[in-house]
XYZ file of C-alpha atoms in Angstrom:
691
model
C 0.383 7.494 31.345
C 2.765 10.355 30.759
C 1.341 13.830 30.884
C 2.099 16.701 28.523
C 5.255 18.530 29.581
C 5.764 22.228 28.755
C 8.683 24.477 29.528
C 8.500 27.915 31.122
C 9.648 30.020 28.164
C 6.933 31.506 25.936
C 8.225 30.024 22.693
C 6.164 30.097 19.477
C 5.293 26.422 20.036
C 3.952 27.122 23.543
C 2.014 30.055 22.150
C 0.513 27.735 19.571
C -0.452 25.211 22.251
C -2.057 27.886 24.405
C -4.158 28.990 21.477
C -5.174 25.397 20.814
C -6.305 24.854 24.413
C -8.886 27.630 24.191
C -10.990 25.702 21.678
C -12.274 23.222 24.256
C -13.551 19.754 23.513
C -15.914 19.384 20.599
C -19.338 17.912 21.322
C -19.383 14.624 19.487
C -21.372 12.121 21.543
C -24.014 10.420 19.434
C -22.443 11.281 16.090
C -21.407 8.439 13.813
C -18.711 6.509 15.652
C -17.282 9.592 17.403
C -16.446 9.476 21.110
C -14.625 11.590 23.685
C -14.856 8.823 26.359
C -16.027 11.400 28.877
C -18.525 9.060 30.550
C -18.380 5.723 28.775
C -17.358 3.967 25.546
C -20.148 5.539 23.423
C -21.182 2.165 22.084
C -17.639 0.941 21.411
C -17.146 -2.654 22.546
C -14.088 -4.665 23.572
C -13.638 -8.058 21.970
C -14.141 -10.673 24.679
C -11.477 -12.894 23.107
C -8.834 -10.299 23.970
C -7.939 -8.097 26.908
C -10.344 -5.209 27.593
C -9.694 -1.518 27.093
C -10.097 0.356 30.380
C -11.831 3.733 30.800
C -9.994 6.382 32.830
C -12.815 8.717 33.894
C -10.466 11.267 35.484
C -8.435 11.793 32.376
C -11.318 10.850 30.057
C -9.536 8.361 27.858
C -9.409 4.606 27.241
C -6.184 2.681 27.632
C -4.563 -0.725 27.682
C -1.508 -1.278 29.884
C 1.478 -3.587 29.632
C 2.237 -6.131 32.342
C 5.359 -7.885 33.650
C 6.249 -11.282 32.309
C 6.390 -12.530 28.763
C 2.749 -12.070 27.807
C 1.864 -9.650 25.026
C -1.540 -8.035 25.545
C -3.907 -7.395 22.640
C -7.073 -5.335 22.966
C -9.602 -4.601 20.222
C -12.242 -1.908 20.377
C -15.001 -1.947 17.746
C -17.220 1.023 16.950
C -21.003 0.979 16.754
C -22.344 0.007 13.340
C -21.779 2.781 10.790
C -24.357 3.160 8.029
C -23.593 4.649 4.591
C -20.287 6.122 5.649
C -19.352 8.361 2.724
C -16.200 10.398 2.126
C -15.131 10.944 5.735
C -12.168 11.724 7.947
C -11.389 9.788 11.128
C -9.315 11.834 13.573
C -7.702 10.015 16.461
C -6.024 11.595 19.499
C -3.750 8.981 21.028
C -0.573 8.361 23.022
C 1.901 5.457 23.081
C 4.398 5.259 25.962
C 7.275 2.982 26.941
C 10.676 2.088 25.514
C 9.260 -0.744 23.370
C 5.521 -0.308 23.873
C 3.925 -2.082 20.923
C 1.572 -0.782 18.243
C -1.805 0.885 17.744
C -3.698 -0.135 14.591
C -6.914 1.147 13.047
C -8.925 -1.162 10.784
C -12.043 -0.877 8.679
C -14.492 -3.809 8.872
C -17.200 -4.060 6.164
C -20.223 -6.129 7.149
C -20.046 -9.774 6.090
C -16.352 -9.579 5.229
C -13.789 -12.044 6.541
C -11.034 -9.426 6.782
C -10.317 -6.124 8.447
C -8.677 -3.530 6.184
C -5.707 -1.801 7.821
C -6.171 1.971 7.562
C -3.391 3.243 9.818
C -0.735 2.070 12.251
C 1.604 3.748 14.755
C 4.306 2.476 17.099
C 6.471 5.509 17.985
C 6.278 6.421 21.700
C 5.764 10.041 22.782
C 5.424 12.044 25.984
C 2.321 13.897 24.761
C -0.907 13.309 22.893
C -0.611 12.940 19.114
C -3.185 13.414 16.367
C -3.742 11.133 13.380
C -6.130 11.860 10.500
C -7.237 8.912 8.380
C -9.408 9.210 5.283
C -12.270 6.781 4.699
C -13.602 6.755 1.171
C -17.190 6.209 -0.018
C -18.283 3.005 1.676
C -22.042 2.566 1.304
C -22.443 -0.713 3.178
C -22.656 -1.241 6.914
C -19.242 -1.148 8.545
C -17.264 -0.650 11.740
C -14.029 1.049 12.781
C -11.720 -1.237 14.799
C -8.957 -0.057 17.125
C -6.361 -2.676 18.010
C -3.815 -2.065 20.757
C -0.877 -4.478 20.934
C 1.138 -3.899 24.113
C 4.472 -5.615 24.659
C 5.261 -7.268 28.028
C 6.556 -4.135 29.775
C 4.885 -2.673 32.905
C 5.808 0.842 31.692
C 4.187 0.359 28.282
C 0.731 1.696 27.544
C -1.501 2.742 24.654
C -4.278 5.286 25.200
C -6.944 6.922 23.041
C -8.260 10.322 24.127
C -10.923 10.797 21.475
C -12.035 9.592 18.067
C -13.907 11.942 15.758
C -15.526 10.926 12.451
C -16.606 13.824 10.250
C -17.767 14.028 6.623
C -15.324 15.429 4.080
C -11.625 15.144 3.309
C -8.852 15.090 5.913
C -6.949 17.887 4.142
C -9.889 20.267 4.706
C -9.728 22.600 7.716
C -11.067 25.866 9.127
C -8.803 25.645 12.224
C -11.714 26.050 14.646
C -11.280 22.715 16.438
C -8.644 21.753 18.972
C -7.107 19.053 16.772
C -6.407 21.562 13.948
C -7.598 18.818 11.556
C -4.317 16.986 12.024
C -2.270 19.788 10.433
C 1.245 19.861 11.787
C 3.667 22.740 12.138
C 7.139 21.565 11.175
C 9.058 22.776 14.184
C 11.575 25.575 13.642
C 13.457 27.135 16.601
C 12.278 30.574 15.463
C 9.753 30.783 12.654
C 6.540 28.734 12.985
C 2.908 28.668 12.002
C 0.751 29.850 14.950
C -2.959 29.898 15.762
C -4.468 33.366 15.492
C -7.782 34.829 16.619
C -10.090 33.598 19.374
C -10.338 34.809 22.953
C -6.540 34.913 23.428
C -5.632 38.251 21.847
C -2.001 38.578 22.903
C -0.520 37.520 19.576
C 1.584 40.066 17.687
C -0.712 39.652 14.697
C -4.271 40.885 15.297
C -6.294 40.520 12.130
C -9.749 42.055 12.533
C -11.576 38.792 11.792
C -11.037 35.270 10.579
C -12.554 34.171 7.276
C -14.797 31.321 8.494
C -17.061 33.331 10.828
C -15.866 36.845 9.988
C -15.528 37.553 13.728
C -12.750 38.165 16.239
C -13.561 34.833 17.897
C -12.790 32.782 14.785
C -9.405 31.193 14.199
C -6.806 31.049 11.466
C -3.153 30.090 11.051
C -0.428 32.676 10.529
C 3.322 33.255 10.268
C 4.854 36.556 11.450
C 8.260 37.845 10.344
C 9.097 39.223 13.819
C 9.992 35.679 14.894
C 12.522 35.248 12.099
C 16.115 35.408 13.347
C 17.693 34.850 9.924
C 16.657 35.753 6.420
C 14.895 33.074 4.401
C 13.993 30.977 7.407
C 11.181 28.636 6.437
C 7.913 27.851 8.218
C 5.972 24.827 6.988
C 2.409 23.781 7.771
C 1.729 20.198 6.665
C -1.595 18.467 6.169
C -2.227 14.807 7.012
C -1.093 12.360 4.337
C -3.978 11.309 2.119
C -4.777 7.596 2.203
C -5.766 7.410 -1.459
C -5.109 9.236 -4.707
C -7.008 12.550 -4.869
C -7.551 14.715 -7.914
C -9.687 17.835 -7.912
C -9.838 21.464 -6.812
C -7.975 22.734 -3.735
C -9.138 26.096 -2.392
C -8.063 28.259 0.535
C -8.105 31.878 1.721
C -5.028 33.862 2.628
C -3.721 37.316 3.534
C -0.178 38.483 2.899
C 1.690 41.595 4.036
C 5.195 42.229 2.721
C 7.426 45.209 3.308
C 9.926 43.392 1.178
C 9.634 40.140 -0.735
C 7.713 37.378 1.053
C 7.635 33.854 -0.303
C 4.381 31.921 0.156
C 4.261 28.616 -1.756
C 1.951 25.589 -1.697
C 3.351 22.143 -2.526
C 2.303 18.529 -2.554
C 4.753 16.147 -0.901
C 4.721 12.393 -1.513
C 5.698 9.572 0.832
C 9.331 9.531 -0.220
C 9.775 13.295 0.201
C 9.399 14.628 -3.345
C 7.880 18.122 -3.560
C 5.755 19.421 -6.440
C 4.776 23.087 -6.548
C 1.067 23.875 -6.914
C 0.910 27.643 -6.436
C 2.842 30.690 -5.188
C 1.846 34.222 -4.181
C 2.917 37.247 -6.187
C 1.363 40.255 -4.398
C 0.203 41.612 -1.035
C -3.365 40.882 0.080
C -4.776 42.833 3.052
C -8.181 41.141 2.884
C -9.009 37.469 2.662
C -8.295 36.326 -0.876
C -9.576 33.060 -2.399
C -7.163 30.765 -4.229
C -8.249 27.795 -6.347
C -5.756 25.366 -7.818
C -6.115 21.945 -9.411
C -4.402 18.883 -7.966
C -3.705 16.016 -10.342
C -1.945 13.400 -8.229
C -1.217 9.782 -9.064
C -0.235 8.851 -5.503
C -1.062 9.791 -1.881
C 0.312 13.163 -0.756
C 0.254 15.825 1.923
C -0.135 19.564 1.402
C 2.712 21.847 2.468
C 2.106 25.585 3.030
C 5.559 27.194 3.132
C 6.500 30.754 4.081
C 9.909 32.494 3.986
C 10.724 36.198 4.562
C 13.475 38.273 2.994
C 13.049 40.861 5.781
C 12.384 40.514 9.495
C 10.059 43.527 9.709
C 6.440 44.135 8.730
C 5.577 40.847 7.094
C 3.029 38.125 7.710
C 0.996 35.423 5.994
C -2.393 34.212 7.267
C -4.300 31.120 6.116
C -7.884 29.928 6.625
C -10.618 27.645 5.262
C -8.794 24.974 3.293
C -11.245 22.865 1.271
C -11.194 20.275 -1.481
C -13.611 19.165 -4.188
C -13.277 16.132 -6.478
C -14.472 18.400 -9.300
C -11.722 20.417 -10.980
C -11.639 24.197 -10.576
C -13.574 26.446 -12.965
C -15.387 23.484 -14.504
C -12.159 22.342 -16.100
C -12.369 18.911 -17.653
C -9.564 16.649 -16.556
C -7.715 14.612 -19.112
C -7.990 11.034 -17.921
C -5.962 8.312 -19.525
C -5.918 4.650 -18.603
C -2.387 3.308 -19.168
C -3.599 -0.260 -18.694
C -4.022 -0.353 -22.494
C -0.337 -1.329 -22.415
C -0.875 -4.223 -19.970
C -0.531 -7.771 -21.253
C -0.016 -11.274 -19.850
C -0.022 -12.873 -23.340
C -2.499 -15.563 -22.301
C -4.867 -14.679 -25.152
C -2.449 -13.126 -27.657
C -0.255 -10.037 -28.027
C -2.937 -7.628 -26.693
C -2.169 -4.220 -28.249
C 1.487 -5.006 -28.929
C 2.802 -5.356 -32.486
C 5.989 -6.465 -34.227
C 7.710 -4.700 -37.090
C 8.974 -7.873 -38.765
C 7.056 -9.159 -41.752
C 6.805 -12.794 -40.643
C 6.234 -11.858 -36.960
C 8.609 -14.580 -35.799
C 11.143 -12.549 -33.825
C 8.983 -12.635 -30.653
C 7.141 -15.946 -30.449
C 4.189 -16.605 -28.157
C 4.460 -19.928 -26.316
C 2.209 -21.946 -24.028
C 4.032 -24.744 -22.227
C 2.361 -27.514 -20.336
C 3.683 -27.956 -16.793
C 6.871 -30.018 -16.906
C 10.047 -30.545 -14.835
C 12.447 -29.365 -17.558
C 11.414 -25.987 -19.031
C 9.719 -23.101 -17.247
C 6.175 -21.988 -18.067
C 4.648 -18.518 -17.888
C 4.738 -16.307 -14.805
C 1.011 -15.534 -14.593
C -0.217 -19.007 -13.703
C 2.392 -21.549 -14.860
C 0.036 -22.708 -17.635
C -0.587 -19.535 -19.692
C 1.196 -17.738 -22.504
C 4.417 -15.741 -22.636
C 6.765 -14.384 -25.299
C 10.180 -15.756 -26.236
C 12.534 -13.773 -28.457
C 14.873 -15.026 -31.148
C 13.527 -18.578 -31.178
C 15.029 -19.230 -34.621
C 18.555 -18.108 -33.810
C 19.893 -21.243 -35.482
C 18.531 -20.123 -38.846
C 18.927 -16.349 -38.665
C 21.673 -14.329 -37.053
C 22.377 -10.659 -36.480
C 18.793 -9.522 -36.171
C 16.794 -7.470 -33.697
C 13.384 -8.399 -32.250
C 11.068 -5.438 -31.591
C 7.865 -5.597 -29.549
C 6.062 -2.259 -29.841
C 3.400 -1.157 -27.367
C 0.385 1.151 -27.866
C 0.710 4.940 -27.846
C 0.777 6.537 -24.366
C -0.247 10.160 -23.805
C 2.330 12.854 -23.087
C 3.043 14.647 -19.790
C 2.181 11.741 -17.520
C 4.624 9.942 -15.277
C 4.428 6.212 -15.907
C 5.588 3.160 -13.995
C 6.475 0.174 -16.189
C 6.674 -3.258 -14.550
C 7.294 -6.577 -16.282
C 8.833 -10.012 -15.797
C 11.696 -11.448 -17.827
C 13.534 -14.765 -17.836
C 16.782 -15.651 -19.597
C 16.474 -18.920 -21.459
C 19.819 -19.135 -23.272
C 23.283 -17.630 -23.315
C 23.665 -14.476 -21.251
C 24.079 -11.384 -23.396
C 24.120 -7.693 -22.541
C 21.812 -7.188 -25.534
C 19.379 -9.893 -24.395
C 16.713 -7.322 -23.535
C 16.439 -3.543 -23.420
C 13.467 -1.175 -23.172
C 13.265 1.910 -25.378
C 10.828 4.782 -25.751
C 9.754 5.501 -29.347
C 7.743 8.424 -30.706
C 4.613 8.204 -32.862
C 6.771 7.659 -35.960
C 8.661 4.773 -34.317
C 11.821 6.827 -33.895
C 14.002 6.174 -30.829
C 13.698 8.808 -28.097
C 15.647 7.141 -25.275
C 16.688 3.857 -23.715
C 15.186 3.534 -20.223
C 16.279 0.046 -19.129
C 18.937 -2.566 -19.882
C 18.946 -6.109 -18.579
C 21.272 -6.600 -15.595
C 23.321 -9.712 -14.999
C 20.696 -12.317 -14.171
C 20.362 -16.050 -13.536
C 18.704 -18.192 -16.194
C 15.482 -20.162 -16.056
C 13.538 -18.012 -13.551
C 11.184 -15.061 -13.737
C 12.518 -11.768 -12.362
C 10.543 -8.550 -12.011
C 11.843 -5.277 -13.465
C 10.381 -1.812 -12.987
C 11.285 1.622 -14.363
C 9.773 5.133 -14.296
C 9.578 7.368 -17.339
C 7.888 10.579 -18.498
C 7.874 12.279 -21.912
C 6.664 15.631 -23.212
C 5.368 13.935 -26.343
C 3.196 10.839 -26.948
C 5.367 7.733 -26.764
C 5.453 3.955 -27.072
C 7.197 1.327 -24.970
C 9.369 -0.974 -27.078
C 11.042 -4.193 -25.914
C 14.151 -4.959 -27.970
C 16.164 -8.198 -28.005
C 19.311 -8.603 -30.127
C 20.747 -11.825 -31.560
C 24.331 -11.322 -32.815
C 25.375 -14.938 -33.198
C 24.704 -18.431 -31.881
C 26.938 -17.783 -28.861
C 25.786 -14.207 -28.277
C 22.040 -14.297 -28.678
C 19.476 -12.777 -26.365
C 17.006 -15.593 -26.023
C 14.807 -14.039 -23.362
C 11.210 -14.555 -22.198
C 8.757 -11.747 -21.383
C 5.481 -11.787 -19.431
C 3.035 -9.793 -17.300
C 3.619 -6.240 -18.556
C 1.856 -3.663 -16.355
C 1.860 0.118 -16.957
C 0.389 2.499 -14.377
C 0.502 6.223 -13.637
C 2.849 7.518 -10.949
C 6.119 6.459 -9.395
C 6.930 2.757 -9.021
C 8.277 3.427 -5.525
C 5.094 5.131 -4.324
C 2.035 2.901 -4.178
C -1.128 4.593 -5.340
C -4.530 3.258 -6.204
C -7.084 2.072 -3.678
C -7.367 3.524 -0.191
C -7.583 -0.022 1.208
C -4.641 -2.383 1.072
C -5.501 -6.031 0.488
C -5.694 -7.488 4.029
C -5.698 -11.132 2.943
C -2.531 -10.846 0.874
C 0.850 -12.298 1.794
C 4.055 -12.615 -0.242
C 6.267 -13.372 2.808
C 8.732 -10.633 1.829
C 8.484 -8.834 5.188
C 7.422 -11.600 7.558
C 5.082 -14.565 7.910
C 1.965 -12.328 7.754
C 0.463 -13.945 10.841
C 0.840 -17.521 9.597
C 2.003 -19.816 12.412
C 3.532 -23.276 12.675
C 1.355 -26.109 13.913
C 2.866 -27.518 17.114
C 1.366 -30.961 16.496
C 3.120 -31.738 13.188
C 6.483 -33.445 12.578
C 8.443 -30.570 10.992
C 8.289 -26.854 10.097
C 7.920 -24.503 7.167
C 10.881 -22.166 6.560
C 10.983 -18.657 5.112
C 13.658 -18.312 2.425
C 14.957 -16.241 -0.485
C 16.871 -17.569 -3.500
C 17.154 -21.273 -4.270
C 16.774 -24.094 -1.750
C 19.959 -25.865 -0.535
C 19.254 -29.199 -2.255
C 19.898 -29.513 -5.997
C 17.191 -30.600 -8.457
C 14.331 -29.595 -6.197
C 12.674 -26.430 -4.956
C 12.380 -23.024 -6.680
C 15.278 -20.812 -7.812
C 13.545 -17.750 -6.412
C 10.169 -16.531 -5.177
C 7.154 -15.941 -7.400
C 6.531 -12.295 -6.447
C 9.666 -10.710 -7.887
C 12.218 -13.518 -8.261
C 14.336 -11.998 -5.488
C 11.865 -12.000 -2.575
C 10.855 -14.567 0.029
C 8.665 -17.651 0.075
C 7.799 -20.464 2.492
C 9.019 -24.026 1.916
C 9.808 -27.370 3.535
C 13.410 -28.610 3.473
C 13.066 -32.314 2.646
C 16.652 -33.138 3.603
C 15.746 -32.304 7.237
C 12.681 -34.553 7.279
C 11.902 -38.259 7.075
C 9.646 -39.852 4.492
C 6.023 -39.164 5.435
C 6.783 -36.371 7.916
C 4.443 -33.391 7.597
C 4.739 -29.636 8.191
C 1.591 -27.562 8.742
C 1.280 -23.795 8.351
C -1.871 -22.241 9.854
C -3.403 -18.931 8.867
C -4.568 -16.424 11.454
C -8.174 -16.894 12.601
C -10.596 -15.751 9.896
C -14.090 -14.533 10.719
C -17.050 -16.209 9.102
C -18.464 -14.377 6.090
C -21.499 -14.313 3.864
C -21.320 -15.177 0.182
C -18.288 -16.687 -1.503
C -14.571 -16.151 -0.996
C -11.657 -17.041 -3.251
C -8.286 -18.212 -1.973
C -5.467 -18.139 -4.529
C -1.824 -19.041 -4.010
C 1.224 -20.198 -5.947
C 2.924 -23.488 -5.216
C 6.175 -25.077 -6.377
C 6.522 -28.886 -6.491
C 9.665 -29.870 -8.387
C 11.778 -32.963 -7.693
C 11.474 -36.651 -8.531
C 10.726 -37.534 -4.903
C 8.114 -34.835 -4.269
C 5.440 -35.757 -1.748
C 2.085 -33.965 -1.439
C 0.621 -30.559 -0.644
C -2.794 -30.366 1.016
C -4.999 -27.411 1.955
C -7.545 -27.817 4.752
C -10.320 -25.691 6.182
C -10.148 -25.876 9.978
C -13.102 -24.904 12.172
C -13.236 -24.929 15.954
C -14.465 -28.199 17.460
C -14.958 -29.800 14.043
C -12.966 -32.152 11.805
C -10.731 -30.498 9.219
C -12.017 -30.476 5.637
C -9.665 -31.167 2.724
C -10.340 -28.485 0.083
C -7.370 -28.938 -2.287
C -4.603 -31.476 -2.930
C -1.548 -32.081 -5.129
C 0.739 -35.119 -5.100
C 4.038 -35.781 -6.868
C 6.246 -33.636 -9.078
C 4.222 -30.982 -10.924
C 6.494 -28.487 -12.686
C 9.752 -26.580 -12.523
C 7.578 -23.428 -12.560
C 5.433 -21.773 -9.930
C 1.837 -22.922 -10.450
C -1.337 -21.045 -9.522
C -4.141 -22.626 -7.491
C -7.624 -21.229 -6.760
C -10.046 -22.427 -4.094
C -13.548 -20.991 -3.850
C -15.249 -21.616 -0.529
C -17.997 -20.412 1.762
C -17.888 -20.491 5.555
C -20.020 -18.545 8.014
C -18.010 -19.652 11.052
C -14.651 -18.632 12.507
C -11.983 -20.737 10.783
C -8.373 -21.142 9.644
C -6.736 -22.268 6.415
C -4.025 -24.926 6.797
C -1.223 -25.622 4.305
C 0.198 -29.102 4.885
C 3.283 -30.363 3.034
C 4.277 -34.034 3.313
C 7.827 -35.128 2.529
C 8.162 -37.655 -0.310
C 10.396 -40.662 -0.779
C 13.680 -38.779 -1.354
C 15.417 -35.535 -0.435
C 14.343 -34.146 -3.837
C 11.019 -33.308 -2.265
C 11.098 -29.589 -1.384
C 7.653 -27.928 -1.588
C 7.111 -24.144 -1.574
C 4.198 -21.672 -1.466
C 4.022 -17.937 -2.162
C 1.663 -15.027 -2.951
C -1.345 -16.114 -0.896
C -4.445 -13.989 -1.510
C -7.965 -14.074 -0.036
C -10.599 -12.152 -2.012
C -14.329 -11.617 -1.638
C -16.532 -13.140 -4.298
C -16.179 -16.167 -6.555
C -12.898 -17.110 -8.215
C -12.470 -15.560 -11.645
C -10.432 -18.401 -13.135
C -11.820 -19.680 -16.404
C -11.611 -23.388 -15.538
C -14.824 -25.155 -14.616
C -15.252 -26.177 -10.993
C -14.663 -29.796 -10.218
C -15.340 -31.998 -7.228
C -12.258 -32.923 -5.228
C -11.012 -36.478 -5.660
C -8.373 -36.996 -2.943
C -6.967 -40.113 -4.607
C -6.262 -38.367 -7.908
C -2.667 -37.040 -8.098
C -3.340 -34.410 -10.753
C -6.546 -32.555 -10.054
C -7.281 -29.241 -11.717
C -6.148 -26.066 -9.976
C -9.668 -24.797 -9.295
C -12.163 -26.014 -6.720
C -15.437 -24.852 -5.232
C -16.179 -25.809 -1.612
C -19.260 -24.830 0.408
C -19.180 -25.316 4.158
């Protein structure tokens, strides 16, 4: 382990660290899942299937070390059982060392669930302890916190955890009385910085009589002093931890401000891609602690930024204390909530809330195509509905097809996502998206179709925001037989926020894989006759395989290349080991089986020391489209899911899979469950298996 290194000069950063050291270690033994590892693991347990975490009693931390050779070490540490863990903040003091050390992950494990939900991950090495603050939101069931250390084969690599502290409340709340400063981080400036004030160390230039929390000299606060500024308008920033989920409510804090000349004190929210949004700014001096309350209405995770700049280097300071947050808006204000999903539609049951302005309603036509090897079906499942514009171009020319969405409220930022597919001659007017007002007057064009291949679904997304209520309108133009936008449309989704910044739930889906980044832990079976391959775009062999992936049309999928295999050869792709679970679980995935020589695709449930169980099967050519499959099963034992593709009688036998998803609970598909008949080549896409 590397120790903390400090220089000799009394810089503002060193002063800050000295103030932090006076707090001492917080008593936390016996509290829910908290541990300082002073004597033991506090009820935390190492998984016997992996390497153990070691306790260093001298330094009072747990660690896992790298080793020479080519063996990667993995250690998991699970907390004691946590009961009724409400809105809480998990603060972790950790250190990762080495040139290529590995990764430290934190998971959340609900009781009876097959998956661990990834809360946080870090891989950057450092020469000092670091602090992470991770929000855990309203989980009433029994659960555990899991720490996973993955150490690469390097004798200099190590991962250590100094303490873990679980406290009720939000991670952005802080009174600055504890040594971790609630995970708040001073953005380092060579001169002007936020410092810790108060406490037993009274050598700071700024000596406020008392803090706000305890109203005593021993209490602590954060402050910025103009005497450290070497240039005008230097900026000091204090940043909160990034929230895990979307928070809306009332932010409050106390501050003091002294200004001989103008002093700028501003509070912002900052999103994951670096966009700032101002919440509040000071406008007068305050020589006593003053309370500020301001509403936050965020549609994505954020961090708070407290920013100070001085226009003079004499007689100026800003002090800050007692930051808190409530999910209720300030001053009993009622928030205006609007659910933009009213504009969502997959066209399986009709046009939803979309309308057409043409009398005979024929310009956009809703189609349902049975799976076939010649014309593509819908994007949602391969068997549902979608819209096709300008179907009657042979009878009518020079017309425009309008599809008008429901009215969306003003002053919200929206993310529009949808899928389109060109089905005819390429035209620059094939599809465009406009924003109309309440009177169906054009406000702006927000999207135009790019040059795209035909016969495949491609995802589009665009952000927009209007000061007035507005409607989304899809427009397709048919000028002539040879210049007609015959385009398909499906799976429209409208949400609040920026398309590039994921919002929504605090927990990402752990059993979800679209293969866009990697194989998601799926591994090749060493006992088969061939391999699965990860690919983007079309497969090398003509008249077989998909043109693109199912997720976006331009991402990755897994497939077998039949031209590299012999007839009857198989390729098996195994999931990571899944824990047993109580209740039912639904596995959904998309598969592509197109080509006259297509073989078969089988899905097995594999348990240790037991024969594999066939839970789903397809044989022969199915469709030129991606098709959805659902498998409902129940298994209380450790297991794996196996995807097996078998090469058919010709090279036109590529088979692909994409968008694998495991979910708790029964499958929601509308089809009735049906017993599996392995000899039938065309079973339904929905099965129920109980193990």
